[in-house]
Tab-separated table of C-alpha atoms and ligand atoms in Angstrom:
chain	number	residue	atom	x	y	z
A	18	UNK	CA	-155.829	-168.227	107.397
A	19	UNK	CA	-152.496	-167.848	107.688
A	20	UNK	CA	-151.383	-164.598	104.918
A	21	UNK	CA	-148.172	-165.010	102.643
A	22	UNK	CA	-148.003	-160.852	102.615
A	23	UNK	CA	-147.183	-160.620	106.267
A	24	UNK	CA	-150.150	-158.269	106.840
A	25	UNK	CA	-152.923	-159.477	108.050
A	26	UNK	CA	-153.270	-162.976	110.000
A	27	UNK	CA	-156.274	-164.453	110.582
A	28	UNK	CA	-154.913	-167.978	112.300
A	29	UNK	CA	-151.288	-166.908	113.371
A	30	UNK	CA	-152.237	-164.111	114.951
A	31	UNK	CA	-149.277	-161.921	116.281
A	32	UNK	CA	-150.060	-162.272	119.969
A	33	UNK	CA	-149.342	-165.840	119.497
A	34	UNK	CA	-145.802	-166.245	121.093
A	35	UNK	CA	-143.020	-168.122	119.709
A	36	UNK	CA	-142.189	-171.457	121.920
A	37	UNK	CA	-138.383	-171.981	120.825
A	38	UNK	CA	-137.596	-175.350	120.255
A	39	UNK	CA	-135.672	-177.394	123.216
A	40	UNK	CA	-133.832	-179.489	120.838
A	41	UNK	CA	-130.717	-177.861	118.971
A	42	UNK	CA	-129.829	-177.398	115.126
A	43	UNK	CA	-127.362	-178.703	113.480
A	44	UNK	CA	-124.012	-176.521	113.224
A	45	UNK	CA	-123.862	-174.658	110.536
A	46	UNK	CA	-121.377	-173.090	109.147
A	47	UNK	CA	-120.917	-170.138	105.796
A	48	UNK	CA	-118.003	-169.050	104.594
A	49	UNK	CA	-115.519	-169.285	101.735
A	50	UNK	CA	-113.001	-171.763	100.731
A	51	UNK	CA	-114.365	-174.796	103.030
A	52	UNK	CA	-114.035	-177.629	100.898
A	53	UNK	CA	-110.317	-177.659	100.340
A	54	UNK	CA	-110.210	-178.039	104.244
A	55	UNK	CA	-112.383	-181.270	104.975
A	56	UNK	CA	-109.469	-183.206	104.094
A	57	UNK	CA	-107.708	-181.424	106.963
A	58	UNK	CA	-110.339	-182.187	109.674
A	59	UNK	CA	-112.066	-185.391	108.871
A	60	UNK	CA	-111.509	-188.561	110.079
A	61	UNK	CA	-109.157	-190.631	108.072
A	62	UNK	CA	-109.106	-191.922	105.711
A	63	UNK	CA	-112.980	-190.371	104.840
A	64	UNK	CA	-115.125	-191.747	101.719
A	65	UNK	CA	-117.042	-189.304	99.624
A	66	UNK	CA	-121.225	-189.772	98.992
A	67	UNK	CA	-121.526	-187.151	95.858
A	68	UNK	CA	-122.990	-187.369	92.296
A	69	UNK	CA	-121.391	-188.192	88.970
A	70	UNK	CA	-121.564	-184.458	87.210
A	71	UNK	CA	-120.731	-182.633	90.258
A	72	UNK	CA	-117.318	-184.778	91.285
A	73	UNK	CA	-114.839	-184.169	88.441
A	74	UNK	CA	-115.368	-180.390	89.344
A	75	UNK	CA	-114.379	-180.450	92.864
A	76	UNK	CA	-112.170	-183.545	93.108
A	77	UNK	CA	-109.020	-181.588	93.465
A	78	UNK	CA	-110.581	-180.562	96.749
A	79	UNK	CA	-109.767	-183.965	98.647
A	80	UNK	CA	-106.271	-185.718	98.794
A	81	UNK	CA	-105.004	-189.126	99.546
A	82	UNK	CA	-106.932	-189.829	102.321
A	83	UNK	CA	-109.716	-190.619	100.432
A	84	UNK	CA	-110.848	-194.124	100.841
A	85	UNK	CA	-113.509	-193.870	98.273
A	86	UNK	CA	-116.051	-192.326	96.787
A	87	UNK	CA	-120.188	-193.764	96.417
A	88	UNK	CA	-121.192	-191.961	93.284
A	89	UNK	CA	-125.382	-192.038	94.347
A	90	UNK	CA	-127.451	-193.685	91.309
A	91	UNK	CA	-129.899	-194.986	93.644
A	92	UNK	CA	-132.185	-194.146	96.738
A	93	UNK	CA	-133.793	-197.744	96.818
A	94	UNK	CA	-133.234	-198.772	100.412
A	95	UNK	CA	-132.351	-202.633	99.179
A	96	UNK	CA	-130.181	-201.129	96.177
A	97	UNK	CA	-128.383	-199.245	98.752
A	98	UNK	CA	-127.816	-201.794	101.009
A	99	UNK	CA	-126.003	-203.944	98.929
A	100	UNK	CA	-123.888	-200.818	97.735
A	101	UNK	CA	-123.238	-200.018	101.031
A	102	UNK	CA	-121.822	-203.491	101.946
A	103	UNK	CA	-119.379	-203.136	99.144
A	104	UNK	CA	-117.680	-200.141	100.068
A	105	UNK	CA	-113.764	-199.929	101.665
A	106	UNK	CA	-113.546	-198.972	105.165
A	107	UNK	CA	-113.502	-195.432	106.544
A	108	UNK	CA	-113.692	-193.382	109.283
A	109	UNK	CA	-116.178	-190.444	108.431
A	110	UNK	CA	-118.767	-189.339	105.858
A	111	UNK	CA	-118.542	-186.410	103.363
A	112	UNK	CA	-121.729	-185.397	101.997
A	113	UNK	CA	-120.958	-182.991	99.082
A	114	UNK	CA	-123.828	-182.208	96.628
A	115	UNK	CA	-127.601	-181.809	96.752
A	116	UNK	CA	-130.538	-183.681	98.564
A	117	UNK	CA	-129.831	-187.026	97.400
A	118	UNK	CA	-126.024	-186.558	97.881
A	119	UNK	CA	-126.982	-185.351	101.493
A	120	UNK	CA	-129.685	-188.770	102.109
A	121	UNK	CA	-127.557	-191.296	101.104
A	122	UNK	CA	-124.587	-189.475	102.884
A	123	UNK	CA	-126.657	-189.811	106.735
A	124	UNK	CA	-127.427	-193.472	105.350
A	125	UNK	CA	-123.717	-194.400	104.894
A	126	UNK	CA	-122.714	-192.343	108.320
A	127	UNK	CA	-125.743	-194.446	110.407
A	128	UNK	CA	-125.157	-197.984	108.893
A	129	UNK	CA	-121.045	-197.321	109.358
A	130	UNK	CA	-121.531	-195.296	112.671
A	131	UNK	CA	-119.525	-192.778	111.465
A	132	UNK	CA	-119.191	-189.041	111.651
A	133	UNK	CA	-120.881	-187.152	109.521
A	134	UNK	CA	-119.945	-183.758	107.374
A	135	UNK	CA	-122.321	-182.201	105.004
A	136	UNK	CA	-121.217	-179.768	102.198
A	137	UNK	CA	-124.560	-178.848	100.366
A	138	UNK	CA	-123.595	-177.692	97.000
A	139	UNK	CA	-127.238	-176.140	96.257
A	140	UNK	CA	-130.316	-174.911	98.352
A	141	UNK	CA	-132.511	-177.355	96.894
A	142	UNK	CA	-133.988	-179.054	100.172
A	143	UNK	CA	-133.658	-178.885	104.102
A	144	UNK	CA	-132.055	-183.059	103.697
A	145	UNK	CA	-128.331	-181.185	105.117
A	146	UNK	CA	-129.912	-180.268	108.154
A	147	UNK	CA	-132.473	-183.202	108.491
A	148	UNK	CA	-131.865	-186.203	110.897
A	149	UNK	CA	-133.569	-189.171	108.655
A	150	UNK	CA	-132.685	-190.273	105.180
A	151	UNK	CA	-135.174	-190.129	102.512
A	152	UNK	CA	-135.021	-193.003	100.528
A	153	UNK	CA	-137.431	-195.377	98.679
A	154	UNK	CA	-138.897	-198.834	99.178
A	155	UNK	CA	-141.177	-200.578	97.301
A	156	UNK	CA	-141.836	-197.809	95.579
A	157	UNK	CA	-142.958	-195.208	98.664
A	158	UNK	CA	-140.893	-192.614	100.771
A	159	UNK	CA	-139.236	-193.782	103.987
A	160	UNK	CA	-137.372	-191.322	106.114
A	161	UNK	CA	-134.966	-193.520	107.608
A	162	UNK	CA	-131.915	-193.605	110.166
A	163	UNK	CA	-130.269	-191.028	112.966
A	164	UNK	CA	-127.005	-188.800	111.159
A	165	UNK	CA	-126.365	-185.753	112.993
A	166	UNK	CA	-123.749	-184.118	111.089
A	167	UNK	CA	-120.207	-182.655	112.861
A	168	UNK	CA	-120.723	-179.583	110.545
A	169	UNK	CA	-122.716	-178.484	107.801
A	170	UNK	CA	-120.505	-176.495	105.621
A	171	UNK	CA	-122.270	-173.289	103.207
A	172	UNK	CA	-119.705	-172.312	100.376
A	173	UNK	CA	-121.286	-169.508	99.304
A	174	UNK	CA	-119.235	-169.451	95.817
A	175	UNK	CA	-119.934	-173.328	95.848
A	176	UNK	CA	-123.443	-172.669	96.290
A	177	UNK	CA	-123.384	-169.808	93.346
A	178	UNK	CA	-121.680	-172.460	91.221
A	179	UNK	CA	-124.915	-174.850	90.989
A	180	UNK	CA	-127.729	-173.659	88.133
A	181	UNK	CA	-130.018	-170.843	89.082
A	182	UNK	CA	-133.259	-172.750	89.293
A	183	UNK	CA	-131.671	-175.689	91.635
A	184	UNK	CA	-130.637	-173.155	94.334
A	185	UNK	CA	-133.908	-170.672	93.783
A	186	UNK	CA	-136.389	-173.675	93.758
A	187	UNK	CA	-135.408	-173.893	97.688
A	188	UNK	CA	-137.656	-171.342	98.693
A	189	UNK	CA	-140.896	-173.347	97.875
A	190	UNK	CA	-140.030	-175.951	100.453
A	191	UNK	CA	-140.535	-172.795	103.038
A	192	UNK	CA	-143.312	-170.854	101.355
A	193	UNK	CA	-145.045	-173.835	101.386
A	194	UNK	CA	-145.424	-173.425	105.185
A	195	UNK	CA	-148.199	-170.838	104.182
A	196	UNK	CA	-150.402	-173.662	102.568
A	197	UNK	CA	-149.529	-176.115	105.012
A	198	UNK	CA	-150.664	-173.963	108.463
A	199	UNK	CA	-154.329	-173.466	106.554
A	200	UNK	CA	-154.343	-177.965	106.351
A	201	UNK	CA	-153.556	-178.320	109.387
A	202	UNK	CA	-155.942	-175.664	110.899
A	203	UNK	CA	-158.628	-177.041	108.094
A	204	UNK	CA	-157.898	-180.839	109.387
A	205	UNK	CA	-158.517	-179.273	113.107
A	206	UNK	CA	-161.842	-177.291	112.864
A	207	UNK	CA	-163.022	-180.643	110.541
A	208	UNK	CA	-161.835	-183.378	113.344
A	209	UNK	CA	-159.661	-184.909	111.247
A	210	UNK	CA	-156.282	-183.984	112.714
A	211	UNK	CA	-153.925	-186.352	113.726
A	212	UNK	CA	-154.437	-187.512	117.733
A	213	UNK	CA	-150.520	-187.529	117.919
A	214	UNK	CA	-150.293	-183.793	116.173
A	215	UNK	CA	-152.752	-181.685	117.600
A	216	UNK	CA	-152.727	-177.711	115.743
A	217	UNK	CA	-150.042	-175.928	118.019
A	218	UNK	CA	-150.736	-172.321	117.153
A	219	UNK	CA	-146.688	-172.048	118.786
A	220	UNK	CA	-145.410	-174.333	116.093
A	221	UNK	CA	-147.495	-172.611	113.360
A	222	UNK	CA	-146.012	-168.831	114.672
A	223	UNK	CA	-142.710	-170.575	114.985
A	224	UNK	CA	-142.661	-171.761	111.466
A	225	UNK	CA	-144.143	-168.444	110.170
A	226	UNK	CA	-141.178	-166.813	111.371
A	227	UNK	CA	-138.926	-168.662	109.259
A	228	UNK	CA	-141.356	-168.164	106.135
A	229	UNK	CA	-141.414	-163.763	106.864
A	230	UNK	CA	-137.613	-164.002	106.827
A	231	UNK	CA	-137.395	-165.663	103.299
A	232	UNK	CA	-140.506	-163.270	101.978
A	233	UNK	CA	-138.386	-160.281	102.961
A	234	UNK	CA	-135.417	-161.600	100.871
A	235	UNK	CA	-136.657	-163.117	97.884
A	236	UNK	CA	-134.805	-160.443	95.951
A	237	UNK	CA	-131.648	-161.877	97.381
A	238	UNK	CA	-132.543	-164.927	96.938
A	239	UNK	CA	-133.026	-164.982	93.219
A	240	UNK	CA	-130.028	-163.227	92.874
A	241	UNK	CA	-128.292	-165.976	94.942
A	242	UNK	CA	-126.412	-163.198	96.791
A	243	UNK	CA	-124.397	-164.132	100.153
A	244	UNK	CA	-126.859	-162.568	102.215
A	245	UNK	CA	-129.987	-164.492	100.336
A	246	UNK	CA	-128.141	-168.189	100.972
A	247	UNK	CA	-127.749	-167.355	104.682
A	248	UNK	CA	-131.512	-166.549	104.885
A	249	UNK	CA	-132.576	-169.323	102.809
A	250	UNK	CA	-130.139	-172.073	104.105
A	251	UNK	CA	-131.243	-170.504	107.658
A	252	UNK	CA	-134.724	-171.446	107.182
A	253	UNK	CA	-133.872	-174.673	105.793
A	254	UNK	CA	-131.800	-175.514	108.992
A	255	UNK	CA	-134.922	-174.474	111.286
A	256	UNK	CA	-136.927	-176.702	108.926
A	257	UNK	CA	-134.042	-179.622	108.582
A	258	UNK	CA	-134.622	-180.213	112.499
A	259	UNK	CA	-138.302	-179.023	112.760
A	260	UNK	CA	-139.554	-182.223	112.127
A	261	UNK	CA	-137.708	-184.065	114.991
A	262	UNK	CA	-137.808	-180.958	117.143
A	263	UNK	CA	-141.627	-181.268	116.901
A	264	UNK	CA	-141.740	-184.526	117.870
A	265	UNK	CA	-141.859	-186.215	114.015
A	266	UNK	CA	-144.236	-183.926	112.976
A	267	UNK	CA	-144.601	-181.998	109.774
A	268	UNK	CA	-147.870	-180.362	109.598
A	269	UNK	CA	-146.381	-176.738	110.420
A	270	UNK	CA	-144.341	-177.435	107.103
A	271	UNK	CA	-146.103	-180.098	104.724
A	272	UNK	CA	-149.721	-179.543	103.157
A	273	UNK	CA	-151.427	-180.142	100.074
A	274	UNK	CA	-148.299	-178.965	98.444
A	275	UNK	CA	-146.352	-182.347	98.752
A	276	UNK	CA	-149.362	-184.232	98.215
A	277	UNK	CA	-149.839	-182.709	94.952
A	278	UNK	CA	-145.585	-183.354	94.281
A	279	UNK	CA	-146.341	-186.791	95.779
A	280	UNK	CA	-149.708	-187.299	92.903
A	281	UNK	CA	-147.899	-185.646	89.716
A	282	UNK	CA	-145.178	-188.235	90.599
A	283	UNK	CA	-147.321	-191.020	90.280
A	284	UNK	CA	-149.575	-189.629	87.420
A	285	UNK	CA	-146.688	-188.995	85.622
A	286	UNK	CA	-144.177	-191.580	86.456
A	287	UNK	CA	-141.555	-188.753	86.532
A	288	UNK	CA	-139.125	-187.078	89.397
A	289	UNK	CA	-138.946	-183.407	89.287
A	290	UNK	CA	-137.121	-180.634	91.107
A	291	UNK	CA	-138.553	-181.078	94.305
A	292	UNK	CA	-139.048	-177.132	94.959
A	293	UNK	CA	-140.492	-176.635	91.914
A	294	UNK	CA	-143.611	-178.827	91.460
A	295	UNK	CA	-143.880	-178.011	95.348
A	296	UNK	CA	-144.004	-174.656	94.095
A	297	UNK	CA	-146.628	-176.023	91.749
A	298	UNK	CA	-148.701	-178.208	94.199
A	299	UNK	CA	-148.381	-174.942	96.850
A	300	UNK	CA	-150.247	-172.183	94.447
A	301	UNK	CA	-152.410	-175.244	93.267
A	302	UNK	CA	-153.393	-175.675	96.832
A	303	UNK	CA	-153.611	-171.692	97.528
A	304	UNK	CA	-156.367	-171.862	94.605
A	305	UNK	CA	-158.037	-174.556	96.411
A	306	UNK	CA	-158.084	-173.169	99.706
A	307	UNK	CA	-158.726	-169.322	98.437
A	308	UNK	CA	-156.063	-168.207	100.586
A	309	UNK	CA	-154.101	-165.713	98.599
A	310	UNK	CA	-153.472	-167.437	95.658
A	311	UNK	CA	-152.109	-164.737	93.829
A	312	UNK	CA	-149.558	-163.589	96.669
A	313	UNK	CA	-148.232	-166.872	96.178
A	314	UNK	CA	-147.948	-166.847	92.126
A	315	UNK	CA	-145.876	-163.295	93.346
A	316	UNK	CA	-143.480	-164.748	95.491
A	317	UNK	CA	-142.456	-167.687	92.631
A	318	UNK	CA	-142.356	-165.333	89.924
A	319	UNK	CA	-140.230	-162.582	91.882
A	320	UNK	CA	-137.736	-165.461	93.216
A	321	UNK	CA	-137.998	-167.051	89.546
A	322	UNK	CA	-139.251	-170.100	90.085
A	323	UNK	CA	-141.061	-170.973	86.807
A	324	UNK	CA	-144.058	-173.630	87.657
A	325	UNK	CA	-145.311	-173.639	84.307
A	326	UNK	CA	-145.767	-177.711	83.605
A	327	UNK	CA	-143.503	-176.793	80.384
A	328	UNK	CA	-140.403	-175.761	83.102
A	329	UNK	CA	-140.468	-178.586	84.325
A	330	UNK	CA	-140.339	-181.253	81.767
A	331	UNK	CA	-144.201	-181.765	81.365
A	332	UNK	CA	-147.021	-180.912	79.391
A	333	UNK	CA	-150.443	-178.602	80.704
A	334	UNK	CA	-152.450	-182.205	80.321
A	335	UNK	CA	-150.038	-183.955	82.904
A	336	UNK	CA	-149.626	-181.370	85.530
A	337	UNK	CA	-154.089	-180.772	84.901
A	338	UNK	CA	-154.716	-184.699	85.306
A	339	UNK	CA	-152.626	-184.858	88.792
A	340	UNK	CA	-154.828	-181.656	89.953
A	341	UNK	CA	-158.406	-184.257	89.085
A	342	UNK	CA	-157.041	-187.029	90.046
A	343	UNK	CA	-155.332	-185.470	93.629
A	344	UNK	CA	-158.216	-186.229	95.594
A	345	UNK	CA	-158.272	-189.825	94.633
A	346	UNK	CA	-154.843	-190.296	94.897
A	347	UNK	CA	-154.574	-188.487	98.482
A	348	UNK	CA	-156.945	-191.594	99.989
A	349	UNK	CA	-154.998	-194.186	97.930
A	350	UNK	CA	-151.451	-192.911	99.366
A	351	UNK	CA	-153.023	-192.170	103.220
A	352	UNK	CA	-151.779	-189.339	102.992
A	353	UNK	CA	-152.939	-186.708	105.708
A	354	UNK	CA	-156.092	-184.457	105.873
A	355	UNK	CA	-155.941	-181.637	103.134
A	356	UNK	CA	-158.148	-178.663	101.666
A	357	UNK	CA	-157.951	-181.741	99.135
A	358	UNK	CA	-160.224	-184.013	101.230
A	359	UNK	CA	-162.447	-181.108	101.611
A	360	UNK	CA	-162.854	-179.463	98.471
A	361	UNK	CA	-162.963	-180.724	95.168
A	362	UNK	CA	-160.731	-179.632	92.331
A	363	UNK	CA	-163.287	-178.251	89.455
A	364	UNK	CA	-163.037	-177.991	85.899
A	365	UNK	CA	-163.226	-173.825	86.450
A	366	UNK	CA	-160.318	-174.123	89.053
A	367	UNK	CA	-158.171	-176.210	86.843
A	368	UNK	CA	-158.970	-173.282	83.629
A	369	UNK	CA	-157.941	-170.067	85.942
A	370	UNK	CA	-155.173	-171.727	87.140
A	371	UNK	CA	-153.859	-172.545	83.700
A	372	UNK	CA	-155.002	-168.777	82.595
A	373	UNK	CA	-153.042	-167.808	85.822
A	374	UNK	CA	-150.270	-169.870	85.445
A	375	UNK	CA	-149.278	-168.563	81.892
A	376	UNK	CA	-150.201	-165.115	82.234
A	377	UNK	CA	-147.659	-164.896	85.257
A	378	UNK	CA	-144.410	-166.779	83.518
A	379	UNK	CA	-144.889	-165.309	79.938
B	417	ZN	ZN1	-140.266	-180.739	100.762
């Protein structure tokens, strides 16, 4: 299957050429500086979508043309509808902060028909460079709406400011592409894929790409260096779009890796770092499919990514429960075809991953 390493391929083979995408990315752009000059450039007067800790820090940065400011406390579709219909006029959106900061932003810009601009202040997630916003109803995921942003806007000493394991946990949402091209070739040879998203060996090279270019820079990465936030935030803008540019499909990017996210979520009634119990749910999954689990375990520990249940506000028991109960929980949520449908999660694979798992982050 697909190989983390870069050095042997067994399903991507490197005759397999690239098919570029016909639909565009969002513009990006990295630089220094950039937030003192929204106020100079977006429509007035503009209302703020950021988060409570991060806006007394970077308030100075906006004058008065604000018209407000939506402090996000909730990604409920019908809470944020109401919230919504209580805010001032404007005439754009400012996105400044992480994922959720970046959702709820495209909500507000779609509902208001506004323009958009998205200042990510960590590399947490692809949401800056998505189209839909991820919110919640009754309880599930719904990726919701149509916000293509004026400009995304990469501080890099904005981006330095937010804590280590925020920014680093962005990889796993593109090393995860290496668990999610062996599902989707699995679901294939099993007849189970999707008659709407047949395996596009194109997509899959395409994707793999974007994964080589953040293995070759993980060093940079972890050090959250200029030249590591460019790659990184690069592959999350192919990946942002990917998913409309593939005609709403995922399965070059999303394997058993979210659905293990999506199962310790419900098994624990808890919200983590999204990257990180990805990064979890991918080497998890690498066990489970026997496809270079311990390259995987490599790449988190060199980018320090800590997956250890403990890192991430859980205990061994938890994070072991969600790995029994994910094959259960896969048909309960309908969630697509995984190495979990085919392959069940033993006692012995749940002991060497533990063994694994705490030899690595010591
Ligand atoms: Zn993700």
């Amino acid at each position: 299957m697909s190989v983390i390493s870069g050095d042997v391929a067994e399903v991507s083979s490197p005759r397999v050429t690239v098919r570029p995408s016909t639909a565009p990315e969002f513009p990006t752009v990295f630089g220094r500086e950039l937030l003192g000059e929204l106020s100079s450039f977006a429509h007035r007067p503009y209302l703020v979508v950021t988060m409570p800790d991060l806006w007394p820090s970077l308030e100075h940065f906006f004058d008065s043309n604000l018209a407000g400011v939506h402090m996000v406390s909730s990604l409920d579709l019908e809470t944020l509808t109401a919230q919504v219909e209580g805010l001032p006029t404007f005439a754009s959106v400012i996105g400044l902060g992480g994922g959720q900061a970046m959702d709820v932003a495209k909500y507000i810009s779609w509902t208001r028909r506004t323009p958009l601009f998205q200042t990510p202040t960590a590399m947490t997630t692809n949401a800056p460079f998505s189209h839909r916003a991820l919110l919640r109803t009754g309880g599930k995921a719904v990726a919701l709406g149509w916000a293509v942003p004026e400009g995304v806007y990469v501080d890099f000493d904005v981006i330095r400011t937010a804590p280590g394991l925020l920014n680093r946990s962005g990889v796993c949402d593109v090393l995860c592409y290496h668990t999610a091209h062996y599902d989707w070739k699995l679901a294939h040879d099993m007849g189970k894929e999707e008659r709407r998203w047949p395996y596009d060996e194109h997509l899959v090279a395409e994707a793999r790409l974007r994964l080589d270019s953040v293995l070759a820079n993980l060093d940079e990465i972890r050090a959250v260096s200029d030249e590591g936030i460019r790659t990184l935030m690069l592959a999350h803008r192919w990946g942002g779009t990917a998913f409309h540019n593939a005609g709403w499909n995922a399965r070059h990017m999303d394997g058993v890796d979210h659905c293990y996210l999506y199962c310790l979520e419900y098994v624990t009634g808890k919200h983590f770092i999204h990257g990180q119990a990805v990064g979890l749910g991918m080497y998890v999954g690498a066990e489970l499919q026997r496809n270079e689990p311990d390259l995987v375990l490599d790449a988190l520990r060199r980018t320090g990514v800590d997956i250890r249940p403990e890192a991430m506000g859980i205990t061994w028991d938890e994070a072991a429960t969600a790995m029994r109960q994910l094959a259960w929980y896969v048909r309960f949520a309908d969630l697509w075809y995984t190495v979990a449908d085919a392959r069940p999660v033993t006692d012995e694979l749940v002991e060497r991953i533990r063994e694994k798992l705490y030899a690595t982050f010591d």
